[in-house]
JSON list of C-alpha atoms in Angstrom, two decimals:
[
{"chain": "A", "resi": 1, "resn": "UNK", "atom": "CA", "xyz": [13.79, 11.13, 6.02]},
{"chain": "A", "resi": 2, "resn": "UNK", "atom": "CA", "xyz": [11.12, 10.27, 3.65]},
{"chain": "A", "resi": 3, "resn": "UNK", "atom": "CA", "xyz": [6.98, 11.61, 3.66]},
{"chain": "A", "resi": 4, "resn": "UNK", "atom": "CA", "xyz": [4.60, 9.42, 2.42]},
{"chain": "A", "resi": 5, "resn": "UNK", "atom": "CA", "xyz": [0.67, 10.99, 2.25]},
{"chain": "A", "resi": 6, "resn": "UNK", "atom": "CA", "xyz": [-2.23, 9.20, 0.76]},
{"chain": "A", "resi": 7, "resn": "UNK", "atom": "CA", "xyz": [-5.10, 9.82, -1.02]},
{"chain": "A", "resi": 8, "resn": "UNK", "atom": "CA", "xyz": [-7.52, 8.95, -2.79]},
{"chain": "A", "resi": 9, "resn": "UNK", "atom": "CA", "xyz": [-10.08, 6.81, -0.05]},
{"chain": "A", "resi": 10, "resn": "UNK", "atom": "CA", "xyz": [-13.60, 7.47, 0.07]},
{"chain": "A", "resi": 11, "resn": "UNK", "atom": "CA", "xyz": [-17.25, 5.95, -0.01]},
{"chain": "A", "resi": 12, "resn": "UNK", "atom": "CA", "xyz": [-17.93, 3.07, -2.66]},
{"chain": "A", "resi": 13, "resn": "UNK", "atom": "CA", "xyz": [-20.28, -0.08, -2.92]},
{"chain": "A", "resi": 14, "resn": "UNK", "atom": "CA", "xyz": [-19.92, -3.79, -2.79]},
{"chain": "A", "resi": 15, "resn": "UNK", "atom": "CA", "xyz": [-17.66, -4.61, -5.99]},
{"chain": "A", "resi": 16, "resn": "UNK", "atom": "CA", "xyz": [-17.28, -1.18, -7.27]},
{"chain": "A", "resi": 17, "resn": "UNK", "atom": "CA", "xyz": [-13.48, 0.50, -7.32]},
{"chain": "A", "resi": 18, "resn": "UNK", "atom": "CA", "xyz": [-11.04, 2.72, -5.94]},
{"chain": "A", "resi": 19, "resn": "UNK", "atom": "CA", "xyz": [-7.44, 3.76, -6.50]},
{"chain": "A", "resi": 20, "resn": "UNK", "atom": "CA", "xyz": [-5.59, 4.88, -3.76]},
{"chain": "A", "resi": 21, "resn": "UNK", "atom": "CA", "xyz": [-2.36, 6.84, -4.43]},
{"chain": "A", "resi": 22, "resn": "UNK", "atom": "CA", "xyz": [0.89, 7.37, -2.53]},
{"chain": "A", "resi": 23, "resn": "UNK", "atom": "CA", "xyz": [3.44, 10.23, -2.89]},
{"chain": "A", "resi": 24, "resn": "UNK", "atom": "CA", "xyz": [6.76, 10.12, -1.80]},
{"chain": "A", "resi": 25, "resn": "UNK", "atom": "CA", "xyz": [9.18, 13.25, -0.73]},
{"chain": "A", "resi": 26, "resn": "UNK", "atom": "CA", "xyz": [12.63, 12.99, 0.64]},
{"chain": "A", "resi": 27, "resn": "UNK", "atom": "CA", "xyz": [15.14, 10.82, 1.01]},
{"chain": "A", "resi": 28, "resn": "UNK", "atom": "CA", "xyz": [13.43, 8.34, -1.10]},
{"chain": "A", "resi": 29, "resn": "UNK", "atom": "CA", "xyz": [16.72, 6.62, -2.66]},
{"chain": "A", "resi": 30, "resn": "UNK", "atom": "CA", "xyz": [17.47, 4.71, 0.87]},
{"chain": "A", "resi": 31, "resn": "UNK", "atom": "CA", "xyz": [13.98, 3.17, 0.44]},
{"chain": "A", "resi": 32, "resn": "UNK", "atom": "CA", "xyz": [14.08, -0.03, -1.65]},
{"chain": "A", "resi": 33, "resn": "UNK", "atom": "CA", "xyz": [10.06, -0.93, -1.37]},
{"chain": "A", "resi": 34, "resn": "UNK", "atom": "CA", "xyz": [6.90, 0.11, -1.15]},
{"chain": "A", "resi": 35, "resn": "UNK", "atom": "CA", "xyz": [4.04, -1.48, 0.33]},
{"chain": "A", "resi": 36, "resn": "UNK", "atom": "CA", "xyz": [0.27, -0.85, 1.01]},
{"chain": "A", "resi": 37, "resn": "UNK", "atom": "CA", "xyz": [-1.44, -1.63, 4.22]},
{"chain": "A", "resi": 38, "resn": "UNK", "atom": "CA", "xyz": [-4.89, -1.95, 6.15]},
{"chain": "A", "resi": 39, "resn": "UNK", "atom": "CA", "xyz": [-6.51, -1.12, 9.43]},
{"chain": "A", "resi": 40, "resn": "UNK", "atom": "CA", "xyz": [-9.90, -2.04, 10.58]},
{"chain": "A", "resi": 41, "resn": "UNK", "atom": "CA", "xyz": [-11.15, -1.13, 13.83]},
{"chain": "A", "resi": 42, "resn": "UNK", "atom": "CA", "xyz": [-10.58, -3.30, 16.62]},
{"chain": "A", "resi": 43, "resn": "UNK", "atom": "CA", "xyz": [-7.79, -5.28, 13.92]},
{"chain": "A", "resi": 44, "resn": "UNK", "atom": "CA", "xyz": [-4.02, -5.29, 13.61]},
{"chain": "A", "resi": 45, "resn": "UNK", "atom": "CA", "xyz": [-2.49, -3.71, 10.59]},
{"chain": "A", "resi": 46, "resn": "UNK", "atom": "CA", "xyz": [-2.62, -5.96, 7.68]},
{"chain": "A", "resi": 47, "resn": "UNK", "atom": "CA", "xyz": [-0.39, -6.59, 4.85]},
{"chain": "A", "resi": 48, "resn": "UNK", "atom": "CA", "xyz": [-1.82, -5.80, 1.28]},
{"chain": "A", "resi": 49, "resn": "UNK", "atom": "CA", "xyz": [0.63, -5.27, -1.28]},
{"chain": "A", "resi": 50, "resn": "UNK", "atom": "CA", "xyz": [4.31, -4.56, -1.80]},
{"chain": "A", "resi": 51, "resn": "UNK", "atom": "CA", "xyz": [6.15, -3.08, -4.71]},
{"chain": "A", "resi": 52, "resn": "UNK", "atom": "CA", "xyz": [10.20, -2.91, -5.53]},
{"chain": "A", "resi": 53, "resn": "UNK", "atom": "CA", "xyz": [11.08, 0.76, -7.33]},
{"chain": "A", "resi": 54, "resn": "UNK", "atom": "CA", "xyz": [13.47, -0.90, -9.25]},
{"chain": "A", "resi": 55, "resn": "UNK", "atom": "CA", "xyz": [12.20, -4.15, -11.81]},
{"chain": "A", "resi": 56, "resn": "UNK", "atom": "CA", "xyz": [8.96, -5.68, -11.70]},
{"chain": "A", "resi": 57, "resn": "UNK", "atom": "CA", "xyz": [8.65, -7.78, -8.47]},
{"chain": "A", "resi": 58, "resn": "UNK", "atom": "CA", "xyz": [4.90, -7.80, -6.09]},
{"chain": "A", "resi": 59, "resn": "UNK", "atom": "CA", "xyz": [3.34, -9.34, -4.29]},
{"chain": "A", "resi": 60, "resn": "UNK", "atom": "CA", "xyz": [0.25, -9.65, -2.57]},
{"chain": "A", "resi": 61, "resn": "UNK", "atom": "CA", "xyz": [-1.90, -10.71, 0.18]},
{"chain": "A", "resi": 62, "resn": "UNK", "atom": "CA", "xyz": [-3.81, -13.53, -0.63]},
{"chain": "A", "resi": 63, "resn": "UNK", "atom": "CA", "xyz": [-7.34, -11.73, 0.68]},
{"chain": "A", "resi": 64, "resn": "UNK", "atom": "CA", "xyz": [-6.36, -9.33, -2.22]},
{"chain": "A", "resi": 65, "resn": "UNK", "atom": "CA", "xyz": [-4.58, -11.18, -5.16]},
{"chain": "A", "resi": 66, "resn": "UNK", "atom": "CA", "xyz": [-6.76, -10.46, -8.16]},
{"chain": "A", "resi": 67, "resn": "UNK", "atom": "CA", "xyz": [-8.39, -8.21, -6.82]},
{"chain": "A", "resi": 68, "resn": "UNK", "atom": "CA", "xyz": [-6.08, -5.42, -6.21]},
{"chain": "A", "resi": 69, "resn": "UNK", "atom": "CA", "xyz": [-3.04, -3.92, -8.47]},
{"chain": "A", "resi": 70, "resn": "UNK", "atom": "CA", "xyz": [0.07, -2.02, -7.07]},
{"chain": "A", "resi": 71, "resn": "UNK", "atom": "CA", "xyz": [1.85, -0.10, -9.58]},
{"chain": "A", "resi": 72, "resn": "UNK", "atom": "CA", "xyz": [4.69, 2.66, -8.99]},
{"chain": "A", "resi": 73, "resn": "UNK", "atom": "CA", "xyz": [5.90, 5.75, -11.37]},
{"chain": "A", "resi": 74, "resn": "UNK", "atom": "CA", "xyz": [9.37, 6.28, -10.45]},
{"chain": "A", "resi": 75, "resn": "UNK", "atom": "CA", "xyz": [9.72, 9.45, -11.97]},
{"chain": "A", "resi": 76, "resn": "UNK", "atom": "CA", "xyz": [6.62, 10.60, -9.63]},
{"chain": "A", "resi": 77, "resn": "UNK", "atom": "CA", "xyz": [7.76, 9.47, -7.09]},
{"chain": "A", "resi": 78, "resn": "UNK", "atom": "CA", "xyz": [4.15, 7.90, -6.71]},
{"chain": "A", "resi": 79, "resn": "UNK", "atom": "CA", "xyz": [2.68, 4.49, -5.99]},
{"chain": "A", "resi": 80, "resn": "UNK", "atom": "CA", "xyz": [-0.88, 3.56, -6.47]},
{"chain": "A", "resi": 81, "resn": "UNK", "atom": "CA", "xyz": [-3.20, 0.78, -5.65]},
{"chain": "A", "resi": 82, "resn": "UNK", "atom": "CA", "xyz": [-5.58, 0.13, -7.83]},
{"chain": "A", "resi": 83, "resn": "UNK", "atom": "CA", "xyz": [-8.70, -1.94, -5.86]},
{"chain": "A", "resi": 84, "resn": "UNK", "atom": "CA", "xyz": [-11.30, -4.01, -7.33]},
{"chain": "A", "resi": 85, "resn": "UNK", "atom": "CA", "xyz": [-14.44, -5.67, -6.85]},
{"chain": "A", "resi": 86, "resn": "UNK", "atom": "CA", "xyz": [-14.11, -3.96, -3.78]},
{"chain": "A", "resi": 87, "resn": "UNK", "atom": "CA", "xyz": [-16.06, -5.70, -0.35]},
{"chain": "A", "resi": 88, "resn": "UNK", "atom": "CA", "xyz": [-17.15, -4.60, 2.64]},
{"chain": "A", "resi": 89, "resn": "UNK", "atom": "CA", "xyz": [-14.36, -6.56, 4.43]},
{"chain": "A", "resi": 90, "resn": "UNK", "atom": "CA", "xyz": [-12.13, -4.06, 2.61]},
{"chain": "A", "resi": 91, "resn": "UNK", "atom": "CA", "xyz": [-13.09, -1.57, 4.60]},
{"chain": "A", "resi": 92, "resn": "UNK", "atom": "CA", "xyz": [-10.10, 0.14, 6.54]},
{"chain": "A", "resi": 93, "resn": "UNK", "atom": "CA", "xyz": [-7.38, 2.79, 6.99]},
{"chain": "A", "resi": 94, "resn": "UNK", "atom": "CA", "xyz": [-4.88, 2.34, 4.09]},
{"chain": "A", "resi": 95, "resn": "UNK", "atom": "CA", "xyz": [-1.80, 3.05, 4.94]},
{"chain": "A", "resi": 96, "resn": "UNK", "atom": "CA", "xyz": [1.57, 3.32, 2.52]},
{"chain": "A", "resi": 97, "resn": "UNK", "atom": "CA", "xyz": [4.83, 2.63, 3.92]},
{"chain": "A", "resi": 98, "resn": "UNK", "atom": "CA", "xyz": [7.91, 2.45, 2.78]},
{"chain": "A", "resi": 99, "resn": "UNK", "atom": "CA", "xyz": [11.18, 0.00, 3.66]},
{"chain": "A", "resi": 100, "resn": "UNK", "atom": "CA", "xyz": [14.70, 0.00, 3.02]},
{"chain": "A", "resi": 101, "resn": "UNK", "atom": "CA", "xyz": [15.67, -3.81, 3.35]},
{"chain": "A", "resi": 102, "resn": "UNK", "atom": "CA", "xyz": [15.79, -5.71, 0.33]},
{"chain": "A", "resi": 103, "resn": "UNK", "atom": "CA", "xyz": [13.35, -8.15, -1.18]},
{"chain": "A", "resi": 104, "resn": "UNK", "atom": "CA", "xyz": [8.99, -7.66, -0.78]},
{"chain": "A", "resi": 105, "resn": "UNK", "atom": "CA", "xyz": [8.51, -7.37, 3.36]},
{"chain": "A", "resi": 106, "resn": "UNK", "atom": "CA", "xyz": [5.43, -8.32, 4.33]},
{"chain": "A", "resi": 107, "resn": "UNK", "atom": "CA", "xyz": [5.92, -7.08, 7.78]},
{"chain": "A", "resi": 108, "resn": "UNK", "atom": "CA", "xyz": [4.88, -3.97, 9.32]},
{"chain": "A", "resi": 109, "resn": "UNK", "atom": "CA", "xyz": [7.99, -3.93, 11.39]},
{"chain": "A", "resi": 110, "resn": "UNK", "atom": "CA", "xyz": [10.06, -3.88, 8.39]},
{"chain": "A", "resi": 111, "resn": "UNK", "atom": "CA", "xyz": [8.56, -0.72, 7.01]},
{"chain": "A", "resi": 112, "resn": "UNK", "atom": "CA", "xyz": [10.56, 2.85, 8.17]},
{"chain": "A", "resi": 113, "resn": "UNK", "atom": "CA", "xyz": [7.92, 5.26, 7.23]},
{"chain": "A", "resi": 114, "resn": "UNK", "atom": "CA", "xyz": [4.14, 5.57, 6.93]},
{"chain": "A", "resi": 115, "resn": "UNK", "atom": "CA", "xyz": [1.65, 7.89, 5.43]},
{"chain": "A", "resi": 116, "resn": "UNK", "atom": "CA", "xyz": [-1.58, 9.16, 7.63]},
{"chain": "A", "resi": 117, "resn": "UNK", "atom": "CA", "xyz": [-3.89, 6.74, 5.95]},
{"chain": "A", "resi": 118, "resn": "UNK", "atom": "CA", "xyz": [-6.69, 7.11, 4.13]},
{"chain": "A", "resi": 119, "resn": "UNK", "atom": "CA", "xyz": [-10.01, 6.10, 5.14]},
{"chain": "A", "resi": 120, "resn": "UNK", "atom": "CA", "xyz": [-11.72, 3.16, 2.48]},
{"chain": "A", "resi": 121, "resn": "UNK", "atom": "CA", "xyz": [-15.34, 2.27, 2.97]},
{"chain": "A", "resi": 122, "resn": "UNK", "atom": "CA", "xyz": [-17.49, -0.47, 0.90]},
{"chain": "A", "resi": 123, "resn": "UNK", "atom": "CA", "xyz": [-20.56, -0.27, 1.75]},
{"chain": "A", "resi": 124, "resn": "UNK", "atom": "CA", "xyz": [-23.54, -3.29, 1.13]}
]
């Protein structure tokens, strides 16, 4: 079994920034990636960002690439998503999941566990 819980969401304006963070408890060593995702009302969940624990590979949605950085501390057991020149289309639930096939899914159905969210809102 693995937690996930999220923080870090709140109240910003049009291109400020946020960092979200995501910490991980439990059986983490069966879970090979991690990946960010969003929720706006009336929208279905929405890939952001995925991260590997082990080496360097990312990726990203293409709303987000350059906007938005996923990073991970192993030894935390944390992984954090680093949002910039934020918009109000960013606004959402961010959720953090985490999935134990190989490679970056993009897929919500390929995630195993998810946080509660965390409410992001970008205000005009």
């Amino acid at each position: 079994q693995v937690q996930l819980v999220e923080s870090g969401g709140g109240l910003v304006q049009a291109g400020g920034s946020l960092r979200l963070s995501c910490a991980a408890s439990g059986r983490t060593f069966s879970s090979h990636a991690m990946g960010w995702f969003r929720q706006a009302p009336g929208k279905e969940r929405e890939f952001v960002a995925v991260i590997r624990w082990r080496g360097d590979r990312t990726y990203y949605a293409d709303s987000v690439k350059g906007r938005f950085i996923i990073s991970r501390d192993n030894a935390k057991n944390t992984v954090n998503l680093q949002m910039n020149s934020l918009k109000p289309e960013d606004t959402a639930v961010y959720y953090c999941a985490a999935a134990a096939v190989f490679g970056l899914p993009t897929y919500s159905s390929e995630y195993d566990y998810w946080g509660q969210g965390t409410q992001v809102t970008v205000s005009s």
